[in-house]
Amino acid sequence: MDQAGRLMAFWEYSKNPSQGLESDDHNLNVVSNSLSGGDDVYYDQVGKMEDDLIQGGLPGQPSGLNFKQYSGPGCSSLGIGAMVEIGPFGVNPDGITLYAREHTWTEVANVLFVESPAGVGFSYSNTTTDYNFSGDNRTAQDAYTFVLNWFRRYPQYKDRDFYIAGERFYIPELTDIIINGNKEANPTSMIQLKGIMIGNGILDLETDRRGRYDYAWSHALISDETHQELIEHCLSSNSPKCNETRGRVGDEIGNIDLFNIYTPRCMNSNQSRKQPKCHEGFDPCEGNYVRTYLNLPQVQEALHANRTKLPYAWEACSGDMDAVVPVSSTRYSIGALNLTAIKPWRPWLDDVGEVGGHKVVYDGLTFATVRGAGHQATQSEPLRALSLFKYFLAGN
């Protein structure tokens, strides 16, 4: 089953509330996982529940805040999701101290960040060859097994509403496994799946490509001639002519950040201590600060991470200003689902009454944009992203 098929399966599943237990407890659990990952393997993690607590807080953490980290085994959900985008803390330019983030999603939900597949961030496998056999099916099955084991370990959460949020193509695959697992599970072991939230969704390669080419052209990043050749030669193949055309794209676009085309690039590849930090604004060098912080020995010790003491460096990778997975790609992909709109395209308002973006509502699916946001909408437009998340949890 392809990504679109999995999404449609969830759409049908969501129409039947009897497949999940109802709960009046609306403390929510959101799983954020990233990158792609054949076989069904779960990487056991040793330790006791009390060992999961970060004793005394994180190094550099402001006083008066408590923080729990649940580690599991691409892009890091801890490094990017928690430390750059939606977690309670961000890293200051010194790479040593933390600040309390405004508009954190932990204000409105219990958030469980999952490193996936094994090998991402501080996660690891006890069998080195496992890293050579990672794939979509294996990653989804590992994530599902992790969720089941996490609920067994923390049963006080198992009857709460469960939402999955993430980027690209992971979410439909994990959702599909949960739906099928719930069909076979007894009522006490079902996952109370209530909704999914996909950022920068990729459902189909051809529609994604066309959307990227159209976005670059419509935002005056490439020429008419290059756009036409991309459409003619690159939608469904990688012919020599396509490769030749793609070779010109970089020259035409220039040295800009395609993940956020109207913001500056980080001009210092190392620590950017000379660049002022603005907690309210977008800092293109924030990933560098996080990389430095998570490589500090005292931080790794506090996180119970890198226990092998291997000398590797932690690496991070990286709306409507995103040219990598642009809004046009998403619109083409949703159009291919042939859904009927029940509420037409219209603006939605953020928490301060400004237009936060636009949305269209289908039966079982809402497509929304975040105005002024790049690829990491929660980083570049945190207030609007949080407003949208609140709407999602409220079912609006």
XYZ file of C-alpha atoms in Angstrom:
396
model
C 0.000 0.000 0.000
C 1.374 3.435 -0.930
C 1.354 6.574 1.233
C -1.920 7.849 -0.210
C -3.538 4.452 0.388
C -2.453 4.446 4.021
C -3.835 7.941 4.453
C -7.169 6.887 2.958
C -7.240 3.834 5.259
C -6.920 6.117 8.274
C -9.635 8.349 6.846
C -12.027 5.373 6.773
C -10.864 4.226 10.218
C -11.507 7.661 11.715
C -15.196 7.465 10.748
C -15.740 4.536 13.136
C -15.237 5.626 16.759
C -16.006 2.132 18.023
C -12.519 1.000 17.032
C -10.986 2.893 19.946
C -11.942 3.419 23.565
C -13.524 6.749 24.348
C -11.842 8.835 27.024
C -12.766 12.041 28.812
C -9.095 12.595 29.687
C -7.701 14.955 27.091
C -4.090 15.028 28.211
C -2.555 14.109 24.885
C 0.458 12.139 23.776
C 2.115 13.072 20.498
C 4.775 10.915 18.894
C 7.198 12.741 16.605
C 9.489 10.564 14.520
C 11.589 11.311 11.490
C 13.568 9.922 8.538
C 13.091 6.652 6.676
C 13.771 3.364 7.843
C 12.164 -4.224 6.093
C 12.293 -6.424 9.010
C 10.516 -6.310 12.331
C 13.086 -5.601 15.040
C 12.803 -3.807 18.363
C 15.954 -2.509 19.989
C 15.646 -3.129 23.704
C 16.841 -0.364 25.993
C 18.125 -1.236 29.453
C 17.383 0.812 32.547
C 14.810 1.425 35.233
C 11.954 3.896 35.244
C 13.646 6.015 37.889
C 16.772 6.123 35.728
C 14.787 7.858 32.986
C 14.567 11.009 35.076
C 17.166 13.634 34.301
C 18.414 14.290 37.791
C 18.677 17.969 38.667
C 17.661 19.138 35.211
C 19.761 19.636 32.113
C 23.072 21.522 32.213
C 22.383 25.199 31.602
C 18.647 24.796 32.245
C 16.803 27.798 33.725
C 15.576 27.309 37.281
C 11.987 26.446 38.085
C 11.430 24.035 35.205
C 11.344 20.238 35.277
C 12.141 18.085 32.290
C 11.720 14.355 31.607
C 13.402 12.617 28.714
C 12.193 9.259 27.411
C 14.862 7.961 25.072
C 14.192 5.466 22.320
C 16.396 4.289 19.490
C 17.905 10.844 9.367
C 16.915 13.819 11.408
C 16.783 13.759 15.157
C 13.472 14.243 16.931
C 15.442 15.254 20.011
C 17.902 17.586 18.300
C 15.503 19.205 15.842
C 12.008 18.472 17.152
C 12.658 19.110 20.833
C 15.669 21.436 20.903
C 14.992 23.596 17.819
C 11.254 23.448 17.189
C 8.646 22.609 19.846
C 10.325 21.488 23.078
C 10.441 23.485 26.331
C 14.049 24.633 25.900
C 16.216 26.159 23.196
C 20.000 26.550 23.166
C 21.627 29.966 23.446
C 24.387 31.024 21.012
C 27.055 30.094 23.577
C 26.151 26.434 23.027
C 26.205 25.883 26.791
C 23.100 27.430 28.341
C 19.390 27.023 27.648
C 16.454 29.401 27.509
C 12.761 28.680 28.105
C 11.027 28.583 24.718
C 7.817 30.464 24.158
C 5.014 28.742 22.255
C 6.203 25.248 23.166
C 3.798 22.426 22.338
C 4.376 20.951 25.785
C 2.051 23.685 27.077
C -0.924 21.856 25.593
C 0.165 18.213 25.266
C 2.394 15.513 26.677
C 4.932 15.078 23.889
C 6.959 11.907 23.377
C 9.901 12.455 21.010
C 11.061 9.271 19.270
C 14.442 8.829 17.578
C 13.811 6.653 14.542
C 15.234 4.552 12.942
C 17.899 3.113 15.258
C 21.122 5.048 14.808
C 19.480 8.466 14.676
C 20.669 10.903 17.311
C 21.793 9.051 20.427
C 19.853 5.876 19.590
C 21.732 2.723 18.670
C 21.469 -0.991 17.975
C 23.521 -3.657 19.702
C 23.969 -5.246 16.261
C 25.982 -3.037 13.916
C 24.669 -4.721 10.766
C 21.161 -3.494 11.599
C 22.153 -0.078 10.281
C 22.565 -1.559 6.796
C 19.003 -2.884 6.595
C 16.885 0.053 7.629
C 13.786 0.688 5.529
C 10.284 2.131 5.694
C 8.592 -1.084 6.869
C 11.204 -1.781 9.520
C 11.150 1.782 10.803
C 7.364 1.804 11.108
C 7.276 -1.598 12.827
C 10.042 -0.592 15.250
C 8.167 2.611 16.105
C 4.960 0.629 16.704
C 6.755 -1.870 18.926
C 8.305 0.997 20.850
C 4.905 2.608 21.438
C 3.413 -0.689 22.669
C 6.327 -1.244 25.054
C 6.207 2.348 26.240
C 2.538 1.983 27.178
C 3.313 -1.265 29.016
C 5.998 0.543 30.966
C 3.845 3.596 31.665
C 0.288 2.168 31.812
C -1.074 5.367 33.364
C -1.053 6.861 29.843
C -2.633 4.021 27.867
C -6.247 5.266 28.011
C -5.423 8.804 26.927
C -6.118 10.145 23.471
C -3.157 9.457 21.213
C -2.096 11.650 18.302
C 0.808 11.137 15.924
C 2.647 14.131 14.501
C 5.693 14.141 12.264
C 7.157 15.046 8.911
C 7.414 13.672 5.406
C 6.226 10.072 4.943
C 6.516 8.294 8.303
C 3.113 9.057 9.720
C 0.836 7.161 7.259
C 2.986 4.025 7.639
C 2.955 4.000 11.436
C -0.751 4.864 11.409
C -1.501 1.914 9.132
C 0.253 -0.498 11.506
C -1.601 0.911 14.533
C -4.975 0.588 12.788
C -4.307 -3.044 11.858
C -2.915 -3.773 15.327
C -6.009 -2.329 16.988
C -8.216 -4.658 14.944
C -6.485 -7.641 16.561
C -5.916 -6.209 20.039
C -8.103 -6.697 23.081
C -9.753 -3.528 24.469
C -7.151 -3.124 27.217
C -4.190 -3.004 24.830
C -5.567 -0.819 22.052
C -3.844 2.453 21.213
C -6.372 5.280 21.486
C -5.482 6.813 18.123
C -7.514 9.985 17.594
C -5.720 11.834 14.813
C -2.565 12.368 12.802
C -0.735 15.556 11.829
C 1.662 15.479 8.861
C 4.102 18.303 8.220
C 5.834 18.622 4.846
C 3.970 15.549 3.670
C 5.257 13.470 0.763
C 2.621 11.073 -0.569
C 3.667 10.654 -4.196
C 7.032 11.281 -5.873
C 5.678 12.645 -9.161
C 3.279 15.129 -7.573
C 6.013 16.156 -5.157
C 8.411 16.874 -8.009
C 5.872 18.845 -9.990
C 5.024 20.903 -6.924
C 8.681 21.738 -6.305
C 9.263 22.779 -9.911
C 6.112 24.919 -9.970
C 6.981 26.525 -6.637
C 10.490 27.471 -7.744
C 9.133 28.973 -10.968
C 6.197 30.810 -9.365
C 8.551 32.373 -6.811
C 10.940 33.585 -9.515
C 13.757 31.237 -8.496
C 14.178 29.573 -11.917
C 13.654 30.654 -15.508
C 10.663 29.867 -17.720
C 12.867 27.671 -19.917
C 14.247 25.625 -17.012
C 10.775 25.148 -15.535
C 9.401 23.896 -18.843
C 12.278 21.439 -19.280
C 11.846 20.139 -15.730
C 8.162 19.465 -16.405
C 8.914 17.773 -19.738
C 11.868 15.615 -18.693
C 12.001 15.197 -14.902
C 8.565 14.292 -13.527
C 8.865 10.520 -13.835
C 12.433 9.815 -14.961
C 16.065 10.778 -14.498
C 17.057 10.993 -18.149
C 20.320 12.623 -19.294
C 18.298 15.650 -20.379
C 16.720 15.834 -16.930
C 20.123 15.679 -15.235
C 21.383 18.414 -17.532
C 18.435 20.631 -16.651
C 18.777 19.985 -12.943
C 22.405 20.996 -13.220
C 21.286 24.509 -14.128
C 18.829 24.848 -11.264
C 21.439 25.535 -8.608
C 23.109 28.198 -10.732
C 19.793 29.957 -11.320
C 18.615 29.813 -7.710
C 21.880 30.852 -6.089
C 23.084 30.462 -2.514
C 19.811 30.688 -0.596
C 18.209 28.450 2.005
C 15.627 26.399 0.119
C 14.058 25.348 3.415
C 13.090 28.991 4.022
C 13.661 31.032 0.887
C 13.186 34.523 2.355
C 15.359 34.195 5.463
C 19.157 34.543 5.718
C 21.490 31.579 5.721
C 23.751 30.853 8.661
C 27.032 32.324 7.439
C 29.211 30.694 10.099
C 29.479 26.925 9.752
C 30.937 26.655 13.264
C 29.688 28.265 16.461
C 27.941 31.536 15.654
C 28.607 33.419 18.857
C 28.921 36.758 17.082
C 25.447 36.478 15.633
C 22.857 37.914 18.055
C 20.234 35.528 19.366
C 16.613 36.640 19.269
C 14.236 34.285 21.056
C 11.242 35.847 19.333
C 12.717 35.640 15.837
C 14.205 33.113 13.465
C 17.881 32.264 13.956
C 19.366 30.352 10.995
C 22.306 29.193 13.139
C 20.246 27.568 15.884
C 21.095 24.083 14.665
C 24.763 24.853 15.300
C 24.056 25.825 18.901
C 22.156 22.562 19.446
C 24.949 20.510 17.858
C 27.502 22.065 20.213
C 25.276 21.584 23.261
C 24.435 17.936 22.595
C 28.120 17.119 22.128
C 28.984 18.395 25.617
C 30.017 15.426 27.828
C 27.977 16.697 30.782
C 24.869 16.952 28.603
C 25.319 13.439 27.225
C 25.770 12.157 30.773
C 22.604 13.929 31.933
C 20.681 12.436 29.005
C 22.069 8.939 29.732
C 23.331 9.084 26.147
C 26.442 7.919 24.303
C 27.235 5.407 27.029
C 29.665 3.660 24.700
C 31.874 6.791 24.762
C 32.528 6.383 21.052
C 34.156 9.525 19.597
C 31.423 10.491 17.144
C 29.851 13.897 16.789
C 26.103 14.429 17.094
C 24.734 15.901 13.872
C 21.479 17.669 13.072
C 19.762 17.898 9.684
C 17.406 19.798 8.658
C 5.046 26.679 5.430
C 4.630 28.488 2.535
C 8.218 29.706 2.205
C 9.556 26.145 1.915
C 10.894 25.186 -1.519
C 11.985 21.656 -0.549
C 8.539 20.230 0.239
C 6.477 23.209 -0.933
C 2.786 23.872 -0.505
C 2.270 23.246 -4.213
C 3.518 19.652 -3.844
C 1.097 19.028 -1.001
C -1.799 20.468 -2.986
C -1.053 18.229 -5.965
C -0.840 15.176 -3.674
C -4.140 15.960 -1.950
C -5.757 16.639 -5.316
C -4.787 13.127 -6.413
C -6.880 11.717 -3.542
C -10.054 13.053 -5.239
C -11.617 14.229 -1.984
C -14.638 16.528 -1.824
C -14.216 19.771 0.097
C -16.905 20.354 2.732
C -15.532 23.765 3.786
C -13.835 25.873 1.102
C -10.414 27.531 1.145
C -10.362 30.313 3.716
C -8.013 31.977 6.237
C -7.553 30.796 9.798
C -6.541 33.124 12.653
C -3.686 32.632 15.094
C -3.821 33.308 18.840
C -3.339 37.067 18.379
C -6.016 37.429 15.703
C -3.727 37.648 12.673
C -4.193 35.496 9.587
C -2.102 32.458 10.493
C -2.493 30.793 7.129
C -5.201 29.227 5.015
C -7.071 25.942 5.137
C -9.541 23.756 3.289
C -11.574 21.056 5.048
C -12.421 17.676 3.524
C -14.360 14.846 5.153
C -11.744 13.449 7.536
C -8.852 15.627 6.341
C -7.897 19.279 6.783
C -5.111 20.877 4.750
C -3.664 24.015 6.329
C -0.767 26.336 5.561
C 1.286 28.377 8.023
C 1.772 31.893 6.714
C 5.379 33.046 6.526
C 6.786 29.666 7.584
C 9.611 27.658 6.087
C 10.258 23.912 6.100
C 10.442 23.870 9.910
C 7.278 25.868 10.515
C 7.530 25.493 14.281
C 10.923 27.199 14.214
C 10.231 30.060 11.823
C 6.621 30.761 12.928
C 6.292 29.219 16.416
C 3.198 31.145 17.529
C 1.219 30.291 14.395
C 2.360 26.667 14.466
C 1.240 26.334 18.089
C -2.095 27.976 17.242
C -2.606 25.441 14.459
C -1.697 22.582 16.815
C -4.314 23.796 19.303
C -6.941 23.863 16.552
C -5.931 20.311 15.623
C -6.281 19.005 19.176
C -9.647 20.736 19.532
C -10.886 19.161 16.301
C -11.358 22.512 14.558
